[in-house]
Coordinates of C-alpha atoms in Angstrom, one line a residue:
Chain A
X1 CA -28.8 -3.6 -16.5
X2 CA -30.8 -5.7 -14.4
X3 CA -29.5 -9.6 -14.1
X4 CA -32.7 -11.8 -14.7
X5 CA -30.7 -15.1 -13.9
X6 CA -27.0 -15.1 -12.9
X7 CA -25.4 -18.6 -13.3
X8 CA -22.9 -18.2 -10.9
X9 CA -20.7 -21.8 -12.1
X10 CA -18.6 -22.0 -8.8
X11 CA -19.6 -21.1 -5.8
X12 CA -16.5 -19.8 -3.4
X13 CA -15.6 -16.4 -2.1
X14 CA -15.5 -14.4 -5.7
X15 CA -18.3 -16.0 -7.1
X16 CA -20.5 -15.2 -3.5
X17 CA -19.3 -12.0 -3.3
X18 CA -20.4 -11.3 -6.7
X19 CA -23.8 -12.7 -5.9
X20 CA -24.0 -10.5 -3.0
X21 CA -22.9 -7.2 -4.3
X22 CA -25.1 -7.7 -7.6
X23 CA -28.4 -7.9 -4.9
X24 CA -27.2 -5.0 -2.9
X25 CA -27.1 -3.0 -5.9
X26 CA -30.5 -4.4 -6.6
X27 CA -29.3 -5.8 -10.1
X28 CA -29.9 -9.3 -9.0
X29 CA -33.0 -11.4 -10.3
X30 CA -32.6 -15.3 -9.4
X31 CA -29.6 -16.7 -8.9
X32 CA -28.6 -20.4 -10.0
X33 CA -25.4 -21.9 -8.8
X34 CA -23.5 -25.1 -9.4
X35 CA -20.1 -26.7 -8.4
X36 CA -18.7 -30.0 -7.2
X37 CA -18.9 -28.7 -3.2
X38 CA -22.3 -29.3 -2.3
X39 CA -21.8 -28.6 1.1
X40 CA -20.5 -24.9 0.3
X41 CA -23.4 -24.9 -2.4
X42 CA -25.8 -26.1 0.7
X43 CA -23.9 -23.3 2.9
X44 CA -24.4 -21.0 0.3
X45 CA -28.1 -21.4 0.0
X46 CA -28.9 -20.9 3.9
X47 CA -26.5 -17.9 3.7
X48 CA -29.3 -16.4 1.0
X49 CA -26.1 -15.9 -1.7
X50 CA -28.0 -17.9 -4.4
X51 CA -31.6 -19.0 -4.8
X52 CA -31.2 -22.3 -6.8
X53 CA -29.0 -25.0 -7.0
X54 CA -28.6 -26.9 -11.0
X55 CA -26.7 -29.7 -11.4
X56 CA -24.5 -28.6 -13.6
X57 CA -23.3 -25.8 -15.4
X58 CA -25.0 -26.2 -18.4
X59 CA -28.3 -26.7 -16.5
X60 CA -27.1 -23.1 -14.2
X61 CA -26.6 -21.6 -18.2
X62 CA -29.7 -22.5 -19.7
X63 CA -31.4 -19.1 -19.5
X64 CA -29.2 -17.1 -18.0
X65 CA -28.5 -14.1 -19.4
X66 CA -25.2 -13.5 -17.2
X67 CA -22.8 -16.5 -16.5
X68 CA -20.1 -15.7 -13.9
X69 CA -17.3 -18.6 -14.1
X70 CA -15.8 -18.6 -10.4
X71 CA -13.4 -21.3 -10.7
X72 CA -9.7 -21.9 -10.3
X73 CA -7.9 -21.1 -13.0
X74 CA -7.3 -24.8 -14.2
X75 CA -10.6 -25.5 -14.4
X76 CA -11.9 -22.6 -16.8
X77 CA -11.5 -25.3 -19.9
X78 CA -13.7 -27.3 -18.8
X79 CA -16.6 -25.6 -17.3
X80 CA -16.9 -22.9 -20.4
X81 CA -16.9 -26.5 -23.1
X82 CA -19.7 -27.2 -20.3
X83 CA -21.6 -24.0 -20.5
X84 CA -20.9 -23.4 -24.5
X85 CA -23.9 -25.4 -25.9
X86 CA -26.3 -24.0 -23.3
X87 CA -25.2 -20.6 -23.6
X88 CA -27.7 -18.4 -25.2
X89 CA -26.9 -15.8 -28.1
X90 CA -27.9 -12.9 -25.7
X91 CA -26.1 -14.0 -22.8
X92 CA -23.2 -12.2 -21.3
X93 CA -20.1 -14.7 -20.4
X94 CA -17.6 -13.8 -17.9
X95 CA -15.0 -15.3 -15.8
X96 CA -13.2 -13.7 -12.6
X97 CA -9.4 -15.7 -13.6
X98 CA -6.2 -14.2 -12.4
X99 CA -4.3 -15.0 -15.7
X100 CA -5.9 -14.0 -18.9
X101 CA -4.2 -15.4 -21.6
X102 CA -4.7 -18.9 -20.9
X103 CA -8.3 -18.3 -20.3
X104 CA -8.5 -16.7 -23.8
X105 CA -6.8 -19.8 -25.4
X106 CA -8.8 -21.9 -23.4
X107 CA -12.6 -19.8 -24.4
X108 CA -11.2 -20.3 -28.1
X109 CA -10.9 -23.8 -27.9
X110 CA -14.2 -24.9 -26.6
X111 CA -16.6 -22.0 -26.5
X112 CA -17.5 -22.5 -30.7
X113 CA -20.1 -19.5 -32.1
X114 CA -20.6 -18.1 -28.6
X115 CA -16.9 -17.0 -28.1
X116 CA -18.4 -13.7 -28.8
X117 CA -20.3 -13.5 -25.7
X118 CA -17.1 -14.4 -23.4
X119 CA -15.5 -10.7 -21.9
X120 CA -12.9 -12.4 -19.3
X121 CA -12.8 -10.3 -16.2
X122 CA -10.0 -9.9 -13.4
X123 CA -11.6 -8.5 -10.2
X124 CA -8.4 -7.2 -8.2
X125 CA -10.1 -7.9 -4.8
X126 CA -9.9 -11.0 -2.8
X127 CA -8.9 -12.3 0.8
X128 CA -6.9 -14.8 2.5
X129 CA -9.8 -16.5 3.6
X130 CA -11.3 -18.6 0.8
X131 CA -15.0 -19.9 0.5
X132 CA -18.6 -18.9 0.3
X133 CA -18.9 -18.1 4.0
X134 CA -16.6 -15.6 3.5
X135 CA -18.3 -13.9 1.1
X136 CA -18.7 -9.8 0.9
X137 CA -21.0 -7.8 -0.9
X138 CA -18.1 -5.0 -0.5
X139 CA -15.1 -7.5 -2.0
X140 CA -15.2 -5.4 -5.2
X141 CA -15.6 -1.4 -3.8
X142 CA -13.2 0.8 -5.0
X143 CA -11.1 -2.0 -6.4
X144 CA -9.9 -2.7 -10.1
X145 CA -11.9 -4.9 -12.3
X146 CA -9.7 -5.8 -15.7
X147 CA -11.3 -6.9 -18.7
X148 CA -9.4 -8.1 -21.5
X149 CA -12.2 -8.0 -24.1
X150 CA -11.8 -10.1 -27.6
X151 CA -11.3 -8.7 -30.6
X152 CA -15.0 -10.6 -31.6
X153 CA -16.8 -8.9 -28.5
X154 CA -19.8 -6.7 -30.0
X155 CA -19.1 -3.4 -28.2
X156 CA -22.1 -3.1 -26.2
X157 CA -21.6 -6.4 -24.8
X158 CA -18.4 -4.8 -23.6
X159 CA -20.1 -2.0 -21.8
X160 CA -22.1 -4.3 -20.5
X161 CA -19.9 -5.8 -18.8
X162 CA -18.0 -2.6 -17.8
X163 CA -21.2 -1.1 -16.4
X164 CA -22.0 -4.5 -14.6
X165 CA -18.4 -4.1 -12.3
X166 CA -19.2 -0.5 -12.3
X167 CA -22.3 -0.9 -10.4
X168 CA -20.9 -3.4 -8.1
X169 CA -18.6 -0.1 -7.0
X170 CA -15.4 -1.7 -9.2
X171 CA -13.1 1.0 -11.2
X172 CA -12.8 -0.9 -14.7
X173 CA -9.9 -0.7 -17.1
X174 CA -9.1 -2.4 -20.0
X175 CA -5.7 -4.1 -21.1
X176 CA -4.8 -6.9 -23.3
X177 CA -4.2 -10.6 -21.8
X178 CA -0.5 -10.3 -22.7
X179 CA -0.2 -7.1 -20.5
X180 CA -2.5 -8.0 -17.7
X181 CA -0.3 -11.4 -16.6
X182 CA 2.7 -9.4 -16.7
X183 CA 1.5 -6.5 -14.6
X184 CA -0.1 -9.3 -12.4
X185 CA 2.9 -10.9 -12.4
X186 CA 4.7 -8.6 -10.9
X187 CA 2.3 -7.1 -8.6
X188 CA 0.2 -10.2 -7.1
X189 CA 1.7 -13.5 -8.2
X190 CA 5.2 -13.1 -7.6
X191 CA 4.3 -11.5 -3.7
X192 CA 2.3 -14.7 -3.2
X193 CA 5.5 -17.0 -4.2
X194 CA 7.9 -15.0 -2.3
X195 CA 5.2 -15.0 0.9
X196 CA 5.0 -18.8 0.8
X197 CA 8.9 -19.4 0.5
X198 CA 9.7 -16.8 2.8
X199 CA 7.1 -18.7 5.9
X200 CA 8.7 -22.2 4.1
X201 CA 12.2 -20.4 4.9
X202 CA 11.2 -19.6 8.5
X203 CA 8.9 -22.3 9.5
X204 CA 11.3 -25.3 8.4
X205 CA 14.7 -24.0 10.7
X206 CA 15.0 -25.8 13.9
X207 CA 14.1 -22.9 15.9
X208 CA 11.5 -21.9 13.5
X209 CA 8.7 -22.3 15.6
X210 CA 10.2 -20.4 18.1
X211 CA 11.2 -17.5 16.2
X212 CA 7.5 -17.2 14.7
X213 CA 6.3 -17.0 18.7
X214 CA 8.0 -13.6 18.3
X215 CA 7.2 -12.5 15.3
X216 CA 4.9 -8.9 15.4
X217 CA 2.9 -6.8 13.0
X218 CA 5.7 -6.3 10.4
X219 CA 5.7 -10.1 9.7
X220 CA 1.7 -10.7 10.3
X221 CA 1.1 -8.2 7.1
X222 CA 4.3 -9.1 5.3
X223 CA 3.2 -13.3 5.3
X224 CA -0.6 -12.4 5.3
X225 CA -0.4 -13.6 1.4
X226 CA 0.7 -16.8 2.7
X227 CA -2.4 -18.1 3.8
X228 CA -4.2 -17.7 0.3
X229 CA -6.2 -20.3 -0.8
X230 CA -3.8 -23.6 -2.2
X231 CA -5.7 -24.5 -5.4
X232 CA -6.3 -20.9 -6.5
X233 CA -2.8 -20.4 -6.5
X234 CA -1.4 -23.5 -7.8
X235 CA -2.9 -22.9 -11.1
X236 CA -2.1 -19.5 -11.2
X237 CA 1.6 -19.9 -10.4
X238 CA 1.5 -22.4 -13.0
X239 CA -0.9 -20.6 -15.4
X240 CA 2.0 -17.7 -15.7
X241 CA 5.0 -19.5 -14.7
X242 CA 6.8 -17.8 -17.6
X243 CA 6.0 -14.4 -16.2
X244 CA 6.6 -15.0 -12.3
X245 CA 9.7 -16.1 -13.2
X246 CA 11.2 -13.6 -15.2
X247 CA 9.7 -11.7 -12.2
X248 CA 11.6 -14.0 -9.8
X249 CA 14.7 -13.0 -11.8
X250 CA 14.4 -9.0 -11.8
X251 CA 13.4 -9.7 -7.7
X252 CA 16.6 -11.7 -7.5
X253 CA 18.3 -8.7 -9.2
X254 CA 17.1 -6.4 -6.7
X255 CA 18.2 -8.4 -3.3
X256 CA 21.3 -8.8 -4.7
X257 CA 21.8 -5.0 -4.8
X258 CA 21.0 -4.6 -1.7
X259 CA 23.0 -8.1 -0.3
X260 CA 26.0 -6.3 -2.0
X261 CA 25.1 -2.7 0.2
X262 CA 25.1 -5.0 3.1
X263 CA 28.4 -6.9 2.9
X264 CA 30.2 -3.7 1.8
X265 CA 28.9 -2.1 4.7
X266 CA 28.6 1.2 2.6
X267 CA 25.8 2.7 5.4
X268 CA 25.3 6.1 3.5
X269 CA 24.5 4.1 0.1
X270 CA 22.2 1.5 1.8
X271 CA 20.5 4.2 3.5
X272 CA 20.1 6.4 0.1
X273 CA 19.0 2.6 -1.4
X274 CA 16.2 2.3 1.3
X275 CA 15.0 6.1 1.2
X276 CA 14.3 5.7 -3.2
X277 CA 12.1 2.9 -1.6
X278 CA 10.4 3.6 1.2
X279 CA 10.0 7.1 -0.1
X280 CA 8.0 5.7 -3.3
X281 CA 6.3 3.1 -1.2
X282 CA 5.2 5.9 1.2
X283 CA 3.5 8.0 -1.7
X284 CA 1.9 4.5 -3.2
X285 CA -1.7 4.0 -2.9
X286 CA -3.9 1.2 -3.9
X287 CA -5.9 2.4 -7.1
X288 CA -3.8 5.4 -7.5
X289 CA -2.6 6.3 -11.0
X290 CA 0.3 5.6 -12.8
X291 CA 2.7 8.2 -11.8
X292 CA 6.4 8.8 -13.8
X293 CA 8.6 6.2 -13.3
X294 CA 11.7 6.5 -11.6
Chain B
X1 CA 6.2 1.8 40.3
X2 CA 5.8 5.4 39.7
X3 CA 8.4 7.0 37.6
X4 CA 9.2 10.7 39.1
X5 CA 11.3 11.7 36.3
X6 CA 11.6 10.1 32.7
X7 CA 14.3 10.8 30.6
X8 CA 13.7 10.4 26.9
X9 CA 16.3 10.3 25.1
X10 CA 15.4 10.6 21.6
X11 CA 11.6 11.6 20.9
X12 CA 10.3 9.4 17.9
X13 CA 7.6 7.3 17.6
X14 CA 8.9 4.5 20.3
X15 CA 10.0 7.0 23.0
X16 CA 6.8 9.0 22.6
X17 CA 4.5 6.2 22.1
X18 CA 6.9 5.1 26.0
X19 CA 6.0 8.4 27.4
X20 CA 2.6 8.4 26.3
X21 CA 1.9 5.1 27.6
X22 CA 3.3 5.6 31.2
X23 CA 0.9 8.5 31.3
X24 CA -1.9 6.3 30.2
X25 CA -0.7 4.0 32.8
X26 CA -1.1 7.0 35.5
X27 CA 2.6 6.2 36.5
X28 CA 4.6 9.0 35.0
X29 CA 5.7 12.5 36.9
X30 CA 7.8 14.9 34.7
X31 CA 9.1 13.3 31.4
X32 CA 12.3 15.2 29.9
X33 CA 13.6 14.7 26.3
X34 CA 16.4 15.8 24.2
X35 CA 17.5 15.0 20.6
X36 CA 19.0 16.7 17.8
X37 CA 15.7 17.5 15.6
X38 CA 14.5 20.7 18.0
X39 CA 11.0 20.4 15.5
X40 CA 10.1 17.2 16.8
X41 CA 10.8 18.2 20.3
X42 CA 8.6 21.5 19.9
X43 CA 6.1 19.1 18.6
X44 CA 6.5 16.5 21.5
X45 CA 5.9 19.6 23.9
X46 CA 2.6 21.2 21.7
X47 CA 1.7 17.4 21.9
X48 CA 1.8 17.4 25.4
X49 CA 4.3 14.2 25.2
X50 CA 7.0 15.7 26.9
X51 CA 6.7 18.0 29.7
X52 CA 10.9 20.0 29.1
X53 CA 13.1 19.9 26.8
X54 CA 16.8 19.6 28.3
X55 CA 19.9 20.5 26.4
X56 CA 21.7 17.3 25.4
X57 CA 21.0 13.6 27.2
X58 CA 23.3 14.4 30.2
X59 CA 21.2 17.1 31.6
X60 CA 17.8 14.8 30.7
X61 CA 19.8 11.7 32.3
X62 CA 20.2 14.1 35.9
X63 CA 18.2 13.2 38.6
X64 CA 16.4 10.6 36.5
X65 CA 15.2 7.3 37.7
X66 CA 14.4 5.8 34.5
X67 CA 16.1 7.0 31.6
X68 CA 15.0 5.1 27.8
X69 CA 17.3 5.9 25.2
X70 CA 15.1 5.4 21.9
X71 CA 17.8 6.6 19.2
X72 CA 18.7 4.5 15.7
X73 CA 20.7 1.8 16.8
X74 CA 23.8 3.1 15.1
X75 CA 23.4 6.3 17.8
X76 CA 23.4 4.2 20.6
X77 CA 27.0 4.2 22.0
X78 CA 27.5 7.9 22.1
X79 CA 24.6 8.5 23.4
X80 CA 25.2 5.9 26.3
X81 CA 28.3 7.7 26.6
X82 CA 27.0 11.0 27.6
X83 CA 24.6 9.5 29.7
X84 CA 26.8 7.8 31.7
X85 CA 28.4 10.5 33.7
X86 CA 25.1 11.6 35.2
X87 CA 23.0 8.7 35.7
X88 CA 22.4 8.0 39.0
X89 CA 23.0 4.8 41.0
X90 CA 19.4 3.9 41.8
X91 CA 18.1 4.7 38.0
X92 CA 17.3 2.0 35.9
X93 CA 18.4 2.8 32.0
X94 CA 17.0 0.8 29.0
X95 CA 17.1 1.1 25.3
X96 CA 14.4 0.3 22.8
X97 CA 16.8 -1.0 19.7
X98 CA 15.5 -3.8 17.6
X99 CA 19.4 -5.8 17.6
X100 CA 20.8 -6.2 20.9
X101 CA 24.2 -8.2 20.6
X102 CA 25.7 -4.9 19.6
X103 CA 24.0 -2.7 21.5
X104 CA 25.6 -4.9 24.8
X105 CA 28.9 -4.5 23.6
X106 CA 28.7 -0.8 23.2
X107 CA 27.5 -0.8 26.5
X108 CA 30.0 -2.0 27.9
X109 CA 32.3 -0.1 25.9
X110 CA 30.9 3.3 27.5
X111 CA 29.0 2.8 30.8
X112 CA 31.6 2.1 32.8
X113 CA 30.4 1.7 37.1
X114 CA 27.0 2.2 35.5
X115 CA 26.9 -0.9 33.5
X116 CA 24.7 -2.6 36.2
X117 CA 21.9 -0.2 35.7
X118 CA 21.8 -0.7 32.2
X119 CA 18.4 -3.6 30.8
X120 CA 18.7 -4.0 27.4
X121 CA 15.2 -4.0 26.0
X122 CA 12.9 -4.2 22.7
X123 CA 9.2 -4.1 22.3
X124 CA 8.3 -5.9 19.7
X125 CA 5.8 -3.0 18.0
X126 CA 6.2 -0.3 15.6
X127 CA 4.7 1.5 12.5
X128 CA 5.3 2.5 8.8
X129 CA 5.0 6.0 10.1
X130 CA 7.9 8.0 11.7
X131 CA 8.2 10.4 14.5
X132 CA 6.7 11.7 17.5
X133 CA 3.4 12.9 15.4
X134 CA 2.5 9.1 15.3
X135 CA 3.3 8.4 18.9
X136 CA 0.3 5.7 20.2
X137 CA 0.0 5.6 23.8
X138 CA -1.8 1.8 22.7
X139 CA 1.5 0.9 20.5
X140 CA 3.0 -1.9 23.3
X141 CA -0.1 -3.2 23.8
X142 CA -0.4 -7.1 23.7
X143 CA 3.1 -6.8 22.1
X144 CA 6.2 -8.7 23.4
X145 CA 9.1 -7.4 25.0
X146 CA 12.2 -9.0 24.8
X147 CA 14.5 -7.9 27.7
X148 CA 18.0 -9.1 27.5
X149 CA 19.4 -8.4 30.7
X150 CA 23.2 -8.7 31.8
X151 CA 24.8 -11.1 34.6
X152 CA 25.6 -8.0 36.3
X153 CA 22.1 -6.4 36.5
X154 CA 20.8 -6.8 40.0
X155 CA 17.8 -9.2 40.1
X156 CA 15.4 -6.6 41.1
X157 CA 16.2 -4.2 38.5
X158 CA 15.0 -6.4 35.7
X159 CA 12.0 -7.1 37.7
X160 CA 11.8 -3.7 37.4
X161 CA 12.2 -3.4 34.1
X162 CA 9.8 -6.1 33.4
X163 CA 6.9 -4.5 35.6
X164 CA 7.1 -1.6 33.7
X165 CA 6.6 -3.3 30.3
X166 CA 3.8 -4.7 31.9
X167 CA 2.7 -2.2 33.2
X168 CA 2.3 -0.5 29.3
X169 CA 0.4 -3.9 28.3
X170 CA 3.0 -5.5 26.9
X171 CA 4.3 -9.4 27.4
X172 CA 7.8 -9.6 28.7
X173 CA 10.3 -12.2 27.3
X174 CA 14.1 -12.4 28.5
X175 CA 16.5 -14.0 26.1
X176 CA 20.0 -13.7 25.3
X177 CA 20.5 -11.3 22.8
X178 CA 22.5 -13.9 20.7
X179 CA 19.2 -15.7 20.3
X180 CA 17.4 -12.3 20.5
X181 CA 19.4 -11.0 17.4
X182 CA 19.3 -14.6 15.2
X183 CA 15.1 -14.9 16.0
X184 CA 14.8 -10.7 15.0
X185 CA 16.8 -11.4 11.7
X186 CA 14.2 -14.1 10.6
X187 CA 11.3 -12.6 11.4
X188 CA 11.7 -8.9 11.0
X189 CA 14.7 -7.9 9.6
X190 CA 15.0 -10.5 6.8
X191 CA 11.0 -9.1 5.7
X192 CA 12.2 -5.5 5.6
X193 CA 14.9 -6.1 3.5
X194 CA 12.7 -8.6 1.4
X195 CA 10.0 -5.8 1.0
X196 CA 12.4 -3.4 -0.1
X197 CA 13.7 -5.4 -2.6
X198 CA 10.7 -6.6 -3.9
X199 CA 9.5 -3.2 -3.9
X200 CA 12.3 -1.9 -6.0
X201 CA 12.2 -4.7 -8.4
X202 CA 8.9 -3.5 -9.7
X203 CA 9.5 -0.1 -9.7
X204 CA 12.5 0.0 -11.6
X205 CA 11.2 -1.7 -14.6
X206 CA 10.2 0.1 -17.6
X207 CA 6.8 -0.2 -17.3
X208 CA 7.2 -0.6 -13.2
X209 CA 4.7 2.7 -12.5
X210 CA 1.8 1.0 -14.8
X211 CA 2.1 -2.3 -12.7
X212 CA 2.5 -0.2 -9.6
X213 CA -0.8 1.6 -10.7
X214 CA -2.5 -2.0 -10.3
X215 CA -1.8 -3.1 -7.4
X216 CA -4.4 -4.2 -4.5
X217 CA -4.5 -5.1 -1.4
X218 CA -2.0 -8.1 -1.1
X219 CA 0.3 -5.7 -2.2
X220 CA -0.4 -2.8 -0.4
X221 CA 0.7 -5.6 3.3
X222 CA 3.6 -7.5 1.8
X223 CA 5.2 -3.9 0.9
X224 CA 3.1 -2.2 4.1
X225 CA 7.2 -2.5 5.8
X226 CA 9.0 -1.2 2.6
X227 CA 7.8 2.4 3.7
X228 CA 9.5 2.0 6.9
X229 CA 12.2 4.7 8.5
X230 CA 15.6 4.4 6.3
X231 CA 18.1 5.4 9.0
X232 CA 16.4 3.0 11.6
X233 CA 16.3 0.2 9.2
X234 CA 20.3 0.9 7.7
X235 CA 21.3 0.8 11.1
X236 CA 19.7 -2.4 11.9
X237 CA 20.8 -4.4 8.8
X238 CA 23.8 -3.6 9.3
X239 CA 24.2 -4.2 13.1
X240 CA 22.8 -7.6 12.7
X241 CA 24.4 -8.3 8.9
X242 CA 25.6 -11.5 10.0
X243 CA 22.3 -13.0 10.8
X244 CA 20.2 -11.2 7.8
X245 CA 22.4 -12.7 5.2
X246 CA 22.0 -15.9 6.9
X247 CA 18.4 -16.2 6.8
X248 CA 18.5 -14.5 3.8
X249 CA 20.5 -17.6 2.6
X250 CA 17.4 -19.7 4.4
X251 CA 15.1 -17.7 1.9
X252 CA 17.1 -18.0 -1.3
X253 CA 17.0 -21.7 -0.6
X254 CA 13.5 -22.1 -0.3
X255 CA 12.6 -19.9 -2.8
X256 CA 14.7 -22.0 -5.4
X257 CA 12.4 -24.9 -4.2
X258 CA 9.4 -23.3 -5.0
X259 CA 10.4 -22.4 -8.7
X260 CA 12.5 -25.7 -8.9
X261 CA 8.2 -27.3 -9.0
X262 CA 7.4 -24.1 -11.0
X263 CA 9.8 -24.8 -14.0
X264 CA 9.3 -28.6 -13.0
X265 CA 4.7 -27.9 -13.7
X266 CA 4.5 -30.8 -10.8
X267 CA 1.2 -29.2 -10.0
X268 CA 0.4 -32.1 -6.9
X269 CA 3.8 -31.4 -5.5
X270 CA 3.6 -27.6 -5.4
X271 CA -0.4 -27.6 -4.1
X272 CA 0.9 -29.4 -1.5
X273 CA 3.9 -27.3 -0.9
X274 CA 1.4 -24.4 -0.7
X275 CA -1.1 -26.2 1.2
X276 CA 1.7 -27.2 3.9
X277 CA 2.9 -23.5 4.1
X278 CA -0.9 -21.6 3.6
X279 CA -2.1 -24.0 6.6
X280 CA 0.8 -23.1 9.0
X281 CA 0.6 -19.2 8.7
X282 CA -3.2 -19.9 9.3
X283 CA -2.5 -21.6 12.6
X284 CA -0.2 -18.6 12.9
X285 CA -1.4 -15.3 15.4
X286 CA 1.3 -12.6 16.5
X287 CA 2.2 -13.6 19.9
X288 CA 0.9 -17.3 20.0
X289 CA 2.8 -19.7 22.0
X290 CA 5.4 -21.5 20.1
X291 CA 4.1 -25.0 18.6
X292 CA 5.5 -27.7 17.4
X293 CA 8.0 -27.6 14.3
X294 CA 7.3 -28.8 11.3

């Protein structure tokens, strides 16, 4: 299972983290990075994440036999038409996206007789604090790594890949694109939407600034989200607009119910309302399987 | 500064995290409690929180000189009513509610000659996890205070009140509680109720367990306050309704701007949306000073 060369195309916090976790599970062979920040790339070097810097991706591709693309989500196209020709027929070809079906219509544009080789990937791990110096060889320990294989994927390529995240401490499950950006929808894009509008809401009042000087714990792990990196999230607000706004809408739904409780005044059913919640929050964990619905 | 006898009125997380805290602080002699749930008051005892358990709050209120009624909000006014009767004219009585507009008028409603002893106070701290069991000697620390003292509280009783805060490690503010009530609905009271909705909008759906089951850890803080106590938080929304569905209003507003450049795909125009709200909560830190408005 060994990684000879890792091309890691994109060099931020997934893409260093996944450098560093591969070498502490002593997986890691050389590692080749690439990207348009060449002071991160630089940073990234006297850190000790990477061993090499190419010029570009195809140069980082070119023997490789695992290519990690660690880019925002708009820029998948482009980098994997990039890394296509170089890619060799061995090679395993990942990415680390948030969305999943854009990145499969985007692999089956450009990526030609090595689409095969491509097994997107959706680490569930990441922080509010973006870039390589931030990097963590524990990012992805006891979290979730998704792969939406292709139908083209030869098997063991898949296991490959599964074994890979597995050894980097990751729990893996499979799902299709379509159901992985509505789950994801749901449980990570539309909480990073609501955390920016909700500081937006705040921050812009006249007194905003003043009520933030009081705000405690409650709001520090409630806005946390807010913070997340601007160009990651862009593209993946945009990415699965469709979804986080049908999210939005059953959201909407749900603060209405609970708007209603208010103005009523009905204590006994806003309480019972907040109990069903809290109660079911209380017994949530992350990782934790799918228990019966209520 | 010492406090010879404590009443506790109400023995849940803040009033035993009070208790607990004045011992750390080496300034508390006997500490008395009362409350209707006789388990947690056996466990307060077995905890060593409390030193006696009196029969109702008049009896703990007796020969007193501080008495802290920590209670749901909604409990407040009949408790103040028993109290009043036996509090002393030297004691110093405070409350720990998180709305304080209504929590003024009720005093005044019941206390009678003993209004002037009464300082309105909330620390600004608190967890997820209910009851006495979770009492933190540590839980003011670094927190704010807000006192919200009356115009006929003698000036050295709120210094009193304030040194005792201090005392715990916490930073005392005074405010009116008008401004205390509208700051506390944005920053606190509007997230709860935004967490549990959110919370509830996922777990209703169909396939709401499944999403739930893939969750990480941006999740698990935005919904970290959707587990918290349903009978504190009813009481509060509804004491300070008025203000909640105001800034819920603010929300709603900003929110529609946010999927206004969704639906619109103005990528630059969102990013920098983002980028103006992700760089403020950066700059953010519980407790900071207020700066500037945007």
């Amino acid at each position: 299972m060994r990684v000879q060369r890792l091309a890691l195309v994109g060099c931020g916090l997934m893409g260093g983290s996944f450098a560093l976790a591969l070498r502490r599970a002593g997986l890691a062979g050389r590692i080749v990075s690439c990207g348009p920040d060449a002071v991160a790339l630089a940073k990234a070097l006297e850190l000790g994440v990477i061993d090499e810097v190419a010029p570009g991706a195809a140069q980082a591709a070119e023997g490789a036999d695992l290519v990690l693309v660690a880019v925002p989500v708009a820029a998948t196209e482009p980098v994997l038409a990039e890394i296509a020709p170089a890619l060799g027929a061995e090679a395993l070809l990942m990415d680390v996206g948030s969305t999943k079906r854009d990145v499969e219509a985007a692999a089956r544009r450009v990526l030609g007789p090595r689409l095969e080789r491509f097994v997107p990937a959706h680490p569930i791990a990441g922080k509010e604090t973006a870039g390589v110096a931030h990097a963590d060889a524990a990012l992805f320990a006891n979290r979730h790594a998704i792969l939406t294989p292709l139908p083209e994927n030869p098997a063991a390529l898949v296991q490959r890949a599964a074994a890979l995240w597995e050894a980097l401490g990751a729990r893996v499950r499979r799902m299709s694109p379509q159901a992985h950006d509505a789950a994801f929808a749901a449980v990570s894009h539309l909480p990073h939407l609501l955390a920016y509008a909700y500081f937006d809401g705040v921050a812009r009042q006249p007194l905003g600034a003043d009520f933030l000087s009081l705000a405690g714990p409650g709001f520090r792990d409630f806005t946390r989200i807010a913070a997340s990196d601007p160009a990651v999230w862009r593209d993946i607000l945009l990415t699965n607009r469709d979804e986080v706004l049908r999210q939005a809408g059953e959201f909407r739904r749900a603060l209405d119910g609970f708007e209603q409780l208010l103005r009523t005044g009905d204590a006994q059913a806003l309480e019972d309302h907040i109990r069903e919640v809290a109660q079911a929050r209380a017994g949530w964990h992350p990782g934790a399987p799918p228990s019966q619905s209520r």
